[in-house]
Coordinates of C-alpha atoms in Angstrom, one line a residue:
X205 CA 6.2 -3.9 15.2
X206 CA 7.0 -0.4 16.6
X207 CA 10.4 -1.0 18.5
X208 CA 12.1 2.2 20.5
X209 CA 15.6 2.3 21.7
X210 CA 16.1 5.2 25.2
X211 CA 18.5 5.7 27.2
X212 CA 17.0 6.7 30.6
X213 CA 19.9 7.8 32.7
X214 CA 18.6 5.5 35.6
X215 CA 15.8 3.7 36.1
X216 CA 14.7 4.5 39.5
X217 CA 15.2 8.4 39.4
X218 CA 13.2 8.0 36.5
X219 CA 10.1 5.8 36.5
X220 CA 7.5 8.1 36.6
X221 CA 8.8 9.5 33.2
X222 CA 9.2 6.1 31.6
X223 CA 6.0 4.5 32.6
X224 CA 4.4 7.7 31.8
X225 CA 5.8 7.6 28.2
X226 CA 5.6 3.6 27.9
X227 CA 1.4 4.3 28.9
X228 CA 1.6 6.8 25.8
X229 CA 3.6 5.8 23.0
X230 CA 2.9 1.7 23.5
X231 CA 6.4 0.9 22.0
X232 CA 5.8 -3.1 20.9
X233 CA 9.6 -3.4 22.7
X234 CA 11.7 -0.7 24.4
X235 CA 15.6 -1.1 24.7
X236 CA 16.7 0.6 27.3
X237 CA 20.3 2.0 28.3
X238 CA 21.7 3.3 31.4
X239 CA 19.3 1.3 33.5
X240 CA 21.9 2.0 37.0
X241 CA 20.7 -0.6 38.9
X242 CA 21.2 -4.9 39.1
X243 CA 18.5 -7.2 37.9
X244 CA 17.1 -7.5 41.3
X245 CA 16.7 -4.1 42.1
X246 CA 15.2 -3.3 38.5
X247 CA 11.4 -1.7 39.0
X248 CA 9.9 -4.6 37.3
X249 CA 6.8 -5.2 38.9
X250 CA 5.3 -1.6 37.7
X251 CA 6.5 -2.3 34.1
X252 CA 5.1 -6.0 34.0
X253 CA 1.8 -4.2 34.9
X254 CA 1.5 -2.6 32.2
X255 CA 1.6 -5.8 29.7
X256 CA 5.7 -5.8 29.1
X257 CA 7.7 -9.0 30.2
X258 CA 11.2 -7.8 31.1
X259 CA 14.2 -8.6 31.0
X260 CA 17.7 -6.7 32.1
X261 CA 21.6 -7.0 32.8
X262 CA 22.0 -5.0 35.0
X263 CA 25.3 -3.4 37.0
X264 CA 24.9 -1.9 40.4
X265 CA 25.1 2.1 39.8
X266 CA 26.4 2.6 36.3
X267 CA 25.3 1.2 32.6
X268 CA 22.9 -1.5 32.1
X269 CA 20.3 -2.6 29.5
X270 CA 17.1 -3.6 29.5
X271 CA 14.4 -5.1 26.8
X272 CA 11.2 -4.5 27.7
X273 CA 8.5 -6.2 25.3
X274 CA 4.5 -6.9 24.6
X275 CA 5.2 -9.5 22.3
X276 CA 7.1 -13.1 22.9
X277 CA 10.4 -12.9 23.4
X278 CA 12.7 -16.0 23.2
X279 CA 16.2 -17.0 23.4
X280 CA 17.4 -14.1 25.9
X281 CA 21.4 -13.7 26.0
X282 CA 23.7 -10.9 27.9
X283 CA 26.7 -9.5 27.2
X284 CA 28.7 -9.0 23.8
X285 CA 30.7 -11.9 22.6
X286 CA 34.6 -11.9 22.7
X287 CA 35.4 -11.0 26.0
X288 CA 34.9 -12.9 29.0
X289 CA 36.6 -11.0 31.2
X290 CA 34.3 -7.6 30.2
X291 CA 32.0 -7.1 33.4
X292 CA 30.5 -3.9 32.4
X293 CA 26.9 -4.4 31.4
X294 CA 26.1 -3.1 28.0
X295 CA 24.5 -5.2 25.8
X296 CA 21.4 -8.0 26.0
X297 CA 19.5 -9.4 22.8
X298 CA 16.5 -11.6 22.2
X299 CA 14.5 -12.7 19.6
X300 CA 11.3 -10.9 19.6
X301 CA 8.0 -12.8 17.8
X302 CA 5.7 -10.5 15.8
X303 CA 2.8 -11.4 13.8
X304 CA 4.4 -12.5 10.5
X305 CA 8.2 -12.6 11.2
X306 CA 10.3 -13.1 14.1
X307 CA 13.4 -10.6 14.6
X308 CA 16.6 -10.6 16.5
X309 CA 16.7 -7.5 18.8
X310 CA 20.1 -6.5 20.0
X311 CA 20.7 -3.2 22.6
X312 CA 23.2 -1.6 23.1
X313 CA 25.1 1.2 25.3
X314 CA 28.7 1.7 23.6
X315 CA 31.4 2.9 26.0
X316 CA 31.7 7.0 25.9
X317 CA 35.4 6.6 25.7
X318 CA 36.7 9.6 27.2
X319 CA 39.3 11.1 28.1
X320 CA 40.7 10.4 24.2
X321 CA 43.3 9.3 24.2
X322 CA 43.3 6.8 27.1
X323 CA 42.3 3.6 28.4
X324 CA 38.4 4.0 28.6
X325 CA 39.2 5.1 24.6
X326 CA 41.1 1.8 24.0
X327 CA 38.3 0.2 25.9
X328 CA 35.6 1.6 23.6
X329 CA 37.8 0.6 20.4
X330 CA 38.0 -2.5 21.4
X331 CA 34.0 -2.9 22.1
X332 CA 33.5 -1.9 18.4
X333 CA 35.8 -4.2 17.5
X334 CA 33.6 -6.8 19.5
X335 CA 30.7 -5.2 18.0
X336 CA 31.9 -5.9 14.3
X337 CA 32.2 -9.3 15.2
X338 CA 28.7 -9.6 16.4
X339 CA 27.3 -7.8 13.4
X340 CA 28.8 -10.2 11.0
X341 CA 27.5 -13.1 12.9
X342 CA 23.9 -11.7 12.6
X343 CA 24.6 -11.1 8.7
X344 CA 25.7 -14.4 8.1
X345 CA 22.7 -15.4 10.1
X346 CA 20.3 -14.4 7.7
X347 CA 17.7 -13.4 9.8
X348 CA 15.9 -9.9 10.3
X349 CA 17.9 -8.3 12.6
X350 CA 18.7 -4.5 14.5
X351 CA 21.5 -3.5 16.3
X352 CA 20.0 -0.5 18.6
X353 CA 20.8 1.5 21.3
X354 CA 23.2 4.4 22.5
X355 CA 26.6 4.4 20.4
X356 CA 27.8 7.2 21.7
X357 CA 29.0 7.7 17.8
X358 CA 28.2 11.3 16.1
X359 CA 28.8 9.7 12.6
X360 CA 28.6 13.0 10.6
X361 CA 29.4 16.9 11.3
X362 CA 25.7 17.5 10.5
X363 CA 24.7 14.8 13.8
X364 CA 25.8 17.8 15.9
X365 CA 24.8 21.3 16.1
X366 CA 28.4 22.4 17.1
X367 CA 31.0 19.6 15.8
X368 CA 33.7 22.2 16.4
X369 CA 33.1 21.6 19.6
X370 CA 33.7 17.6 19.5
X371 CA 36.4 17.8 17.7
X372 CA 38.8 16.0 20.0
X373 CA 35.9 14.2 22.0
X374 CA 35.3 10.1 22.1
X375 CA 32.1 10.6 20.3
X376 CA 33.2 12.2 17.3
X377 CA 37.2 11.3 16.8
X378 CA 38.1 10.0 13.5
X379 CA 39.1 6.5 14.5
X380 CA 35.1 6.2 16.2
X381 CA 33.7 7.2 13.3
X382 CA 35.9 4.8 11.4
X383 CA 34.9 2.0 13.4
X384 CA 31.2 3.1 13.0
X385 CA 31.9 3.0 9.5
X386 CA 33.8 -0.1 9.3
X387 CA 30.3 -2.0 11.1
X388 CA 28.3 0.0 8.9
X389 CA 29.9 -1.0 5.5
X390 CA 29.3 -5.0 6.0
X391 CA 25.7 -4.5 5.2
X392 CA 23.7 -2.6 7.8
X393 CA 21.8 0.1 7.4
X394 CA 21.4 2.7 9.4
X395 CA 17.4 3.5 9.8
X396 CA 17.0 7.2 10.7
X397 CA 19.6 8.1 7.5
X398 CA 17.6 5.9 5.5
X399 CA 14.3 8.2 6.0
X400 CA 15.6 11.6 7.1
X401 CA 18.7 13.8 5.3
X402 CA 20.2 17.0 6.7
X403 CA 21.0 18.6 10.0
X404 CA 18.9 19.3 12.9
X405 CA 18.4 15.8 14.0
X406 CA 19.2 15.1 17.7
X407 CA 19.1 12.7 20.5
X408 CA 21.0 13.6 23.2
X409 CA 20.8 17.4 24.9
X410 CA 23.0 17.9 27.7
X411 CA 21.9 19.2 30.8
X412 CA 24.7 21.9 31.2
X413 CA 24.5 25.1 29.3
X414 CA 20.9 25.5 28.6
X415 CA 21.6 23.0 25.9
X416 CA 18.0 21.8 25.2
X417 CA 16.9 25.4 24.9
X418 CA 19.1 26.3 22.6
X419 CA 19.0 23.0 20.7
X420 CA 22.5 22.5 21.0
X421 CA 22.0 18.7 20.6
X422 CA 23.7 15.6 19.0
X423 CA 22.4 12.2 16.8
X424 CA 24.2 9.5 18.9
X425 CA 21.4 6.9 19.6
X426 CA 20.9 4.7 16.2
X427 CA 19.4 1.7 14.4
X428 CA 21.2 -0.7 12.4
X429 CA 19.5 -3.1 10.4
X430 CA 20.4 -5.9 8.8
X431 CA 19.4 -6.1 4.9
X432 CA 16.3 -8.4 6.1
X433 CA 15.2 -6.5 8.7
X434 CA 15.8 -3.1 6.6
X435 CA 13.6 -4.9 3.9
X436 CA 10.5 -4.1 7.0
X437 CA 11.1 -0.7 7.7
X438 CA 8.5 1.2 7.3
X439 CA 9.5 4.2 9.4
X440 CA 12.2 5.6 11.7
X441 CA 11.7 8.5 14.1
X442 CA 13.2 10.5 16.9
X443 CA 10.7 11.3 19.8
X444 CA 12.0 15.4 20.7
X445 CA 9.1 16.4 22.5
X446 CA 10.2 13.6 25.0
X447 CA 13.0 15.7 26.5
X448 CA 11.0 18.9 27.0
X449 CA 8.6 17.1 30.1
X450 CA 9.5 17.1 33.9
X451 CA 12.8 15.4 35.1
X452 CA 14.0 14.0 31.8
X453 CA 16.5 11.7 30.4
X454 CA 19.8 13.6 28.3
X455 CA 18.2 10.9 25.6
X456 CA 15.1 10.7 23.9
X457 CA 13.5 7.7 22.2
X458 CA 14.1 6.9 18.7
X459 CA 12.1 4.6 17.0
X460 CA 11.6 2.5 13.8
X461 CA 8.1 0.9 12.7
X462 CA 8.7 -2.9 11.3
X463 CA 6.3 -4.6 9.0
X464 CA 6.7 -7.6 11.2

């Protein structure tokens, strides 16, 4: 079960790219971030085409996930537990049936957070509070399961190619890292640091600055995995090449291969 999380930084101004890639790489399921648009405006029609059954929550113009999957999906749920009154759209799981196990797919787009400090940083804190909830419910669950998506979270200096520069940013301020940590350190594990060690790894190029070109990126798009879902890895990737083509996403795909 080859399962890719991407944030595509809108949907629309980008279907070419992500049909394009889904026609290429055949992900078994796609989480996507970012989506920009409401359910009913989503491009399904040209995805379901291609063999996927979708399904989003969706926010007009900002945030907004997506699960897009070849194989059976059952039990669909949107939005992250604990607050009612949260309207933002960031987070949509399922229950996706392989061959010889069934796993609980959650994705996610974490609030950015900045300006730090500030409300939108209180707002993120509080979401990874949320989160932390969530993730020991799926522990105690007992069932394979991934927490996936764009965290917004540089864990470690070596996720960035200039933390100097994040120093005082939402992505990379001690008390997110902490709470990264703190979801972390019940029992997840987090797949790309499982396979690959070092620096050089990146998800995220900005636009600005010439930033791809000079590889001036940062690791923020991750896989957690419960202990019986990180019993099935078999591989976790990050897709660079993706961000070279014609009008890409700030993101590329990252992906983990499931004996499932």
């Amino acid at each position: 079960m080859k399962i890719a999380t991407f944030n595509i930084n809108g949907v629309k101004a980008r279907i070419n790219a992500l049909t394009d890639w889904l026609k290429e790489s055949a992900p078994d399921v796609a989480l996507l971030q970012e989506i920009k648009s409401v359910d009913e405006g989503f491009p399904r029609e040209v995805i379901e085409d291609l063999g996927y059954t979708v399904e989003t929550h969706g926010q007009k113009g900002f945030n907004g996930v997506a699960i897009l999957s070849k194989l059976p999906l059952e039990d669909v749920t949107r939005g992250l537990p604990g607050d009612d009154e949260d309207e933002q759209a960031r987070w949509i799981e399922a229950t996706v049936i392989g061959e010889t196990e069934a796993v609980r797919v959650c994705g996610l787009y974490l609030p950015n957070g900045n300006p730090a400090p500030g409300p939108k940083y209180d707002y993120k804190l509080a979401w990874m509070e949320r989160l932390y909830a969530r993730g020991q419910q799926l522990l105690a669950d007992e069932m394979p399961a991934l927490m996936a998506g764009d965290y917004n979270i540089i864990p470690q200096p070596e996720d960035a190619k200039r933390p100097e520069v994040w120093t005082d940013d939402a992505l990379f301020r001690p008390e997110s890292r902490a709470a990264f940590r703190k979801i972390l350190n019940l029992g997840f594990t987090e797949a790309f640091r499982s396979r690959t060690f070092g620096p050089g790894h990146y998800s995220f190029w900005d636009y600005q600055a010439g930033a791809w070109n000079k590889d001036d990126g940062i690791r923020i798009d991750h896989f957690l995995l419960t202990p019986q879902c990180a019993d099935m890895l078999q591989d976790c990737w990050i897709e660079k090449e993706v961000r070279g083509r014609e009008k890409p996403s700030d993101h590329v795909p990252v992906w983990v291969d499931l004996k499932a």
